[in-house]
CSV table of C-alpha atoms in Angstrom, one decimal:
chain,number,residue,atom,x,y,z
X,28,UNK,CA,-15.9,115.0,164.1
X,29,UNK,CA,-13.5,113.7,166.8
X,30,UNK,CA,-13.8,110.3,168.4
X,31,UNK,CA,-13.4,111.6,171.9
X,32,UNK,CA,-15.4,113.3,174.5
X,33,UNK,CA,-14.5,116.3,176.6
X,34,UNK,CA,-15.5,116.4,180.2
X,35,UNK,CA,-15.9,119.1,182.8
X,36,UNK,CA,-15.7,121.9,180.3
X,37,UNK,CA,-18.4,124.6,180.1
X,38,UNK,CA,-19.2,125.7,176.6
X,39,UNK,CA,-21.3,128.8,176.0
X,40,UNK,CA,-23.6,128.9,173.0
X,41,UNK,CA,-24.3,131.9,170.8
X,42,UNK,CA,-26.9,132.7,168.3
X,43,UNK,CA,-25.4,133.6,164.9
X,44,UNK,CA,-27.4,136.3,163.1
X,45,UNK,CA,-25.6,135.9,159.8
X,46,UNK,CA,-22.9,133.5,158.5
X,47,UNK,CA,-21.3,133.6,155.1
X,48,UNK,CA,-18.7,131.0,154.2
X,49,UNK,CA,-16.3,130.4,151.2
X,50,UNK,CA,-14.8,127.0,150.5
X,51,UNK,CA,-11.6,127.1,148.4
X,52,UNK,CA,-10.4,124.1,146.5
X,53,UNK,CA,-7.0,124.3,144.7
X,54,UNK,CA,-6.3,121.9,141.8
X,55,UNK,CA,-3.9,121.2,139.0
X,56,UNK,CA,-5.0,121.6,135.3
X,57,UNK,CA,-4.1,119.4,132.4
X,58,UNK,CA,-1.4,120.8,130.2
X,59,UNK,CA,-2.4,123.3,127.5
X,60,UNK,CA,-6.1,123.3,128.4
X,61,UNK,CA,-6.5,126.7,130.0
X,62,UNK,CA,-7.8,128.4,126.9
X,63,UNK,CA,-10.4,125.8,126.2
X,64,UNK,CA,-11.5,125.9,129.9
X,65,UNK,CA,-11.8,129.7,129.6
X,66,UNK,CA,-14.0,129.4,126.6
X,67,UNK,CA,-16.1,126.6,128.1
X,68,UNK,CA,-16.6,128.6,131.4
X,69,UNK,CA,-18.1,131.5,129.4
X,70,UNK,CA,-20.3,129.1,127.5
X,71,UNK,CA,-21.5,127.7,130.9
X,72,UNK,CA,-22.6,131.1,132.1
X,73,UNK,CA,-19.5,132.2,134.0
X,74,UNK,CA,-18.6,135.9,133.7
X,75,UNK,CA,-15.0,136.9,133.2
X,76,UNK,CA,-14.2,139.1,136.2
X,77,UNK,CA,-12.7,142.5,135.5
X,78,UNK,CA,-12.6,145.6,137.7
X,79,UNK,CA,-14.2,147.8,135.1
X,80,UNK,CA,-17.4,145.7,135.0
X,81,UNK,CA,-19.0,147.5,137.9
X,82,UNK,CA,-22.3,145.7,137.3
X,83,UNK,CA,-20.7,142.6,138.8
X,84,UNK,CA,-20.2,144.3,142.2
X,85,UNK,CA,-23.4,142.9,143.8
X,86,UNK,CA,-24.0,139.8,141.7
X,87,UNK,CA,-22.2,137.1,143.6
X,88,UNK,CA,-22.2,137.9,147.3
X,89,UNK,CA,-25.8,137.6,148.5
X,90,UNK,CA,-28.6,140.1,149.0
X,91,UNK,CA,-27.6,143.6,150.1
X,92,UNK,CA,-23.9,142.8,149.8
X,93,UNK,CA,-21.6,144.7,147.4
X,94,UNK,CA,-17.9,144.4,146.8
X,95,UNK,CA,-16.6,147.7,145.6
X,96,UNK,CA,-14.4,147.3,142.5
X,97,UNK,CA,-13.1,150.8,143.1
X,98,UNK,CA,-11.8,149.9,146.5
X,99,UNK,CA,-10.3,146.6,145.3
X,100,UNK,CA,-8.4,148.6,142.6
X,101,UNK,CA,-6.9,150.8,145.3
X,102,UNK,CA,-5.6,147.9,147.5
X,103,UNK,CA,-2.8,146.7,145.2
X,104,UNK,CA,0.2,148.3,143.7
X,105,UNK,CA,0.0,149.2,140.0
X,106,UNK,CA,2.5,146.5,139.0
X,107,UNK,CA,0.5,143.8,140.8
X,108,UNK,CA,-3.0,144.7,139.6
X,109,UNK,CA,-2.6,143.4,136.0
X,110,UNK,CA,-1.7,140.0,137.5
X,111,UNK,CA,-4.4,139.8,140.1
X,112,UNK,CA,-7.1,141.4,137.9
X,113,UNK,CA,-6.2,140.9,134.2
X,114,UNK,CA,-8.2,142.9,131.8
X,115,UNK,CA,-8.4,140.1,129.2
X,116,UNK,CA,-9.4,136.4,129.6
X,117,UNK,CA,-6.6,135.3,127.3
X,118,UNK,CA,-3.8,136.7,129.5
X,119,UNK,CA,-2.2,133.5,130.8
X,120,UNK,CA,0.2,135.3,133.1
X,121,UNK,CA,-2.6,136.6,135.3
X,122,UNK,CA,-5.2,135.1,137.7
X,123,UNK,CA,-8.2,134.8,135.4
X,124,UNK,CA,-11.4,134.7,137.5
X,125,UNK,CA,-14.7,133.4,136.1
X,126,UNK,CA,-17.8,133.7,138.3
X,127,UNK,CA,-21.3,132.5,138.2
X,128,UNK,CA,-24.3,133.3,140.4
X,129,UNK,CA,-26.3,130.3,141.5
X,130,UNK,CA,-28.6,131.5,144.3
X,131,UNK,CA,-30.0,128.0,144.8
X,132,UNK,CA,-31.1,126.3,148.0
X,133,UNK,CA,-29.6,122.9,149.0
X,134,UNK,CA,-29.6,120.9,152.2
X,135,UNK,CA,-26.7,119.3,154.2
X,136,UNK,CA,-27.4,116.5,156.6
X,137,UNK,CA,-24.8,115.1,159.0
X,138,UNK,CA,-25.1,112.9,162.0
X,139,UNK,CA,-25.9,115.8,164.3
X,140,UNK,CA,-26.8,118.6,162.0
X,141,UNK,CA,-29.4,119.0,159.3
X,142,UNK,CA,-29.9,122.4,157.6
X,143,UNK,CA,-30.7,124.1,154.4
X,144,UNK,CA,-28.2,126.6,152.9
X,145,UNK,CA,-28.0,129.0,149.9
X,146,UNK,CA,-25.2,128.4,147.4
X,147,UNK,CA,-24.6,132.0,146.3
X,148,UNK,CA,-22.0,131.6,143.6
X,149,UNK,CA,-18.9,129.9,142.4
X,150,UNK,CA,-15.6,131.3,141.2
X,151,UNK,CA,-13.2,129.3,139.0
X,152,UNK,CA,-9.8,131.0,138.8
X,153,UNK,CA,-7.2,129.9,136.2
X,154,UNK,CA,-3.7,130.7,137.5
X,155,UNK,CA,-0.3,130.4,135.8
X,156,UNK,CA,1.7,127.1,135.9
X,157,UNK,CA,-1.4,124.8,135.4
X,158,UNK,CA,-2.9,125.8,138.8
X,159,UNK,CA,-6.5,126.5,139.4
X,160,UNK,CA,-8.8,127.4,142.3
X,161,UNK,CA,-12.5,126.9,142.9
X,162,UNK,CA,-14.2,129.2,145.4
X,163,UNK,CA,-17.7,128.2,146.6
X,164,UNK,CA,-19.8,130.9,148.4
X,165,UNK,CA,-22.4,129.8,150.9
X,166,UNK,CA,-24.9,131.6,153.0
X,167,UNK,CA,-26.3,129.8,156.1
X,168,UNK,CA,-29.8,130.4,157.6
X,169,UNK,CA,-30.2,133.2,160.1
X,170,UNK,CA,-30.1,132.5,163.8
X,171,UNK,CA,-28.2,129.2,163.8
X,172,UNK,CA,-26.2,128.3,166.9
X,173,UNK,CA,-22.5,129.0,166.9
X,174,UNK,CA,-21.8,125.2,167.2
X,175,UNK,CA,-24.0,124.5,164.2
X,176,UNK,CA,-22.2,127.0,162.1
X,177,UNK,CA,-18.9,125.5,163.0
X,178,UNK,CA,-20.2,122.0,162.4
X,179,UNK,CA,-21.5,122.9,159.0
X,180,UNK,CA,-18.1,124.3,158.1
X,181,UNK,CA,-16.5,121.1,159.3
X,182,UNK,CA,-18.8,118.9,157.2
X,183,UNK,CA,-18.7,120.9,154.0
X,184,UNK,CA,-14.9,121.2,153.9
X,185,UNK,CA,-14.4,117.4,153.7
X,186,UNK,CA,-14.3,116.9,150.0
X,187,UNK,CA,-13.6,113.2,150.2
X,188,UNK,CA,-13.8,111.4,153.5
X,189,UNK,CA,-10.7,109.4,154.5
X,190,UNK,CA,-11.9,108.4,158.0
X,191,UNK,CA,-15.2,106.8,158.9
X,192,UNK,CA,-16.3,109.7,161.1
X,193,UNK,CA,-16.4,112.0,158.0
X,194,UNK,CA,-18.5,109.7,155.8
X,195,UNK,CA,-22.0,110.1,157.3
X,196,UNK,CA,-23.4,113.0,155.2
X,197,UNK,CA,-26.0,113.8,152.5
X,198,UNK,CA,-26.0,116.9,150.5
X,199,UNK,CA,-28.1,118.2,147.6
X,200,UNK,CA,-31.9,118.5,146.9
X,201,UNK,CA,-34.9,116.3,147.6
X,202,UNK,CA,-34.6,115.1,144.0
X,203,UNK,CA,-30.9,114.4,144.0
X,204,UNK,CA,-28.5,114.0,146.9
X,205,UNK,CA,-24.9,112.9,147.3
X,206,UNK,CA,-22.8,111.3,150.0
X,207,UNK,CA,-19.6,113.2,149.3
X,208,UNK,CA,-19.0,116.9,148.8
X,209,UNK,CA,-16.7,116.0,145.9
X,210,UNK,CA,-19.6,114.3,144.1
X,211,UNK,CA,-21.9,117.2,144.8
X,212,UNK,CA,-19.4,119.6,143.2
X,213,UNK,CA,-18.3,117.5,140.3
X,214,UNK,CA,-21.5,115.8,139.4
X,215,UNK,CA,-24.1,118.5,140.2
X,216,UNK,CA,-22.5,122.0,140.3
X,217,UNK,CA,-19.5,121.8,137.9
X,218,UNK,CA,-19.6,118.4,136.0
X,219,UNK,CA,-17.6,119.8,133.1
X,220,UNK,CA,-14.6,120.5,135.4
X,221,UNK,CA,-13.7,116.8,135.7
X,222,UNK,CA,-12.3,116.8,132.1
X,223,UNK,CA,-9.8,119.5,133.0
X,224,UNK,CA,-8.3,118.2,136.3
X,225,UNK,CA,-4.9,116.6,136.1
X,226,UNK,CA,-4.9,113.5,138.3
X,227,UNK,CA,-2.0,111.7,136.8
X,228,UNK,CA,0.4,112.6,139.6
X,229,UNK,CA,-2.0,111.3,142.3
X,230,UNK,CA,-0.1,109.1,144.7
X,231,UNK,CA,-1.8,105.7,144.6
X,232,UNK,CA,-0.6,104.8,148.1
X,233,UNK,CA,-2.5,107.7,149.6
X,234,UNK,CA,-6.1,107.2,150.6
X,235,UNK,CA,-7.4,110.2,148.9
X,236,UNK,CA,-7.9,110.7,145.2
X,237,UNK,CA,-7.6,114.5,144.8
X,238,UNK,CA,-4.2,115.9,144.0
X,239,UNK,CA,-2.5,119.1,145.2
X,240,UNK,CA,-4.2,119.8,148.5
X,241,UNK,CA,-4.0,118.5,152.0
X,242,UNK,CA,-6.0,115.9,153.8
X,243,UNK,CA,-9.0,116.2,151.4
X,244,UNK,CA,-10.3,119.3,153.2
X,245,UNK,CA,-11.1,122.7,151.8
X,246,UNK,CA,-9.7,126.0,153.1
X,247,UNK,CA,-12.5,128.2,154.6
X,248,UNK,CA,-13.0,131.9,154.6
X,249,UNK,CA,-15.8,133.0,156.9
X,250,UNK,CA,-17.8,136.1,158.0
X,251,UNK,CA,-19.9,135.5,161.1
X,252,UNK,CA,-22.1,138.1,162.7
X,253,UNK,CA,-23.2,137.5,166.4
X,254,UNK,CA,-25.8,139.3,168.4
X,255,UNK,CA,-24.7,142.5,170.1
X,256,UNK,CA,-24.9,141.1,173.6
X,257,UNK,CA,-22.6,138.1,172.8
X,258,UNK,CA,-19.4,138.0,174.8
X,259,UNK,CA,-16.6,135.9,173.2
X,260,UNK,CA,-13.9,134.3,175.2
X,261,UNK,CA,-10.5,132.7,174.2
X,262,UNK,CA,-12.0,129.2,174.0
X,263,UNK,CA,-14.8,130.4,171.6
X,264,UNK,CA,-12.2,131.8,169.2
X,265,UNK,CA,-10.1,128.7,169.5
X,266,UNK,CA,-13.2,126.6,168.5
X,267,UNK,CA,-13.6,128.6,165.4
X,268,UNK,CA,-9.9,128.5,164.4
X,269,UNK,CA,-9.7,124.8,164.9
X,270,UNK,CA,-13.2,124.2,163.4
X,271,UNK,CA,-14.5,122.3,166.4
X,272,UNK,CA,-18.2,121.8,166.1
X,273,UNK,CA,-19.7,118.6,167.6
X,274,UNK,CA,-18.0,115.6,169.1
X,275,UNK,CA,-19.0,112.0,168.3
X,276,UNK,CA,-21.8,112.2,170.8
X,277,UNK,CA,-23.3,115.3,169.3
X,278,UNK,CA,-22.1,117.7,172.0
X,279,UNK,CA,-20.3,121.0,171.3
X,280,UNK,CA,-16.6,120.6,171.9
X,281,UNK,CA,-13.5,122.8,172.1
X,282,UNK,CA,-10.7,120.6,170.9
X,283,UNK,CA,-8.4,121.5,173.8
X,284,UNK,CA,-8.4,121.6,177.5
X,285,UNK,CA,-5.3,123.5,178.6
X,286,UNK,CA,-6.1,127.3,179.0
X,287,UNK,CA,-2.5,128.2,178.6
X,288,UNK,CA,-2.4,126.4,175.2
X,289,UNK,CA,-5.5,128.3,174.0
X,290,UNK,CA,-4.0,131.6,175.2
X,291,UNK,CA,-0.9,130.9,173.1
X,292,UNK,CA,-3.2,130.0,170.1
X,293,UNK,CA,-4.9,133.4,170.7
X,294,UNK,CA,-1.7,135.3,170.7
X,295,UNK,CA,-0.5,133.6,167.5
X,296,UNK,CA,-3.7,133.4,165.5
X,297,UNK,CA,-6.1,136.1,166.6
X,298,UNK,CA,-6.1,139.8,165.5
X,299,UNK,CA,-8.0,141.7,168.1
X,300,UNK,CA,-7.4,145.4,167.3
X,301,UNK,CA,-11.2,146.0,167.5
X,302,UNK,CA,-12.0,143.6,170.4
X,303,UNK,CA,-14.4,143.0,171.9
X,304,UNK,CA,-16.5,143.8,168.9
X,305,UNK,CA,-14.6,142.2,166.0
X,306,UNK,CA,-11.9,139.6,165.8
X,307,UNK,CA,-10.0,138.0,162.9
X,308,UNK,CA,-8.9,134.4,163.3
X,309,UNK,CA,-6.3,133.1,160.9
X,310,UNK,CA,-5.1,129.4,160.9
X,311,UNK,CA,-4.0,126.7,158.5
X,312,UNK,CA,-7.7,125.8,158.1
X,313,UNK,CA,-9.6,129.1,157.8
X,314,UNK,CA,-9.6,132.9,157.8
X,315,UNK,CA,-12.6,134.2,159.6
X,316,UNK,CA,-14.0,137.5,160.7
X,317,UNK,CA,-16.4,137.2,163.7
X,318,UNK,CA,-18.1,140.4,164.7
X,319,UNK,CA,-21.0,141.9,166.6
X,320,UNK,CA,-21.4,144.9,164.2
C-alpha cells in the first residue's frame, strides 16, 4: 500500500468471476536434513508427487480443476523429466514435490479489504543444493472487484512487514488469527517447517528475518477470469503486473501516471497473442493469466 495519492486518473473497475492465486516462498534448508524432511512430510499427510499417480490430478487445484499428468509429461524433454518429476522420494538430484490438500476457509483483513478465502493446498518442494520452495494455492470468492483481487494479492505476499503500511493485517479463523503471513504459515499451516529452515546466514543488519528471498515478499502466480464484456486497457494490465490495489486512502490506484511508461511496460511484460480475450503478464513480482474465457 503506497503512501501517496494519484489524482486526475480514471480507473475502471471490473468484476472478477474467478481468481486463483499461488504464493511461492523459496528458502534454504539446513544441511543433511532433506531425507528427514521428506519422511516427516509424508507423516504429516503430504503426498509425494509423481506423474504416474493420476489420482492426484484433481486433488490440489480446487473444484472442477484438473491438471493432466499426461500433458505435463509431454512438455519436457526426456532428459529433463527425471529431474523435474523424480519417480522416487529419495532421489536428491531431483525436485521432490510433496503436496497436501487443505480445502479450508480462512479470512484476511486489511485496512481497506476484508474477505474470506479458500486455502486449497500447499506444495513443499525439496530441491538440490539445500534449496526448498513452498507453494500456497488460494481461491478467492466469486465476483470480487478487480482492485480487491489485486489488494488481496498485495497483502498476502508480504510475509513479514518491513514498513508500517504493510503491518495492519489479520489472517486466520475466528478462533485463531495472526498479524503476519509468516506467523500464519509457520504457526498454523506448517509449524514443523521451522525446524528445517537454515537461518544462520541471515544478515542481522537487514530489517527482515527470512533468508534467501527479496524484500520479504512472495512471488505470485495468478489465474483471473473476468466477465465476457470486460474491456482491458494498458493501465489495467500495468496495475496487475505491479500489484497496485488500493492507496493509503483506500482508493484504487495505478502506480504510474505516464502513458508512455505504461506502454513500454506493456511491450516488455505482456504477452497478447490472444488479445483482447486473454493476456499473460510477467514481471519480477508475478506471472498472471487474465482472461475472459
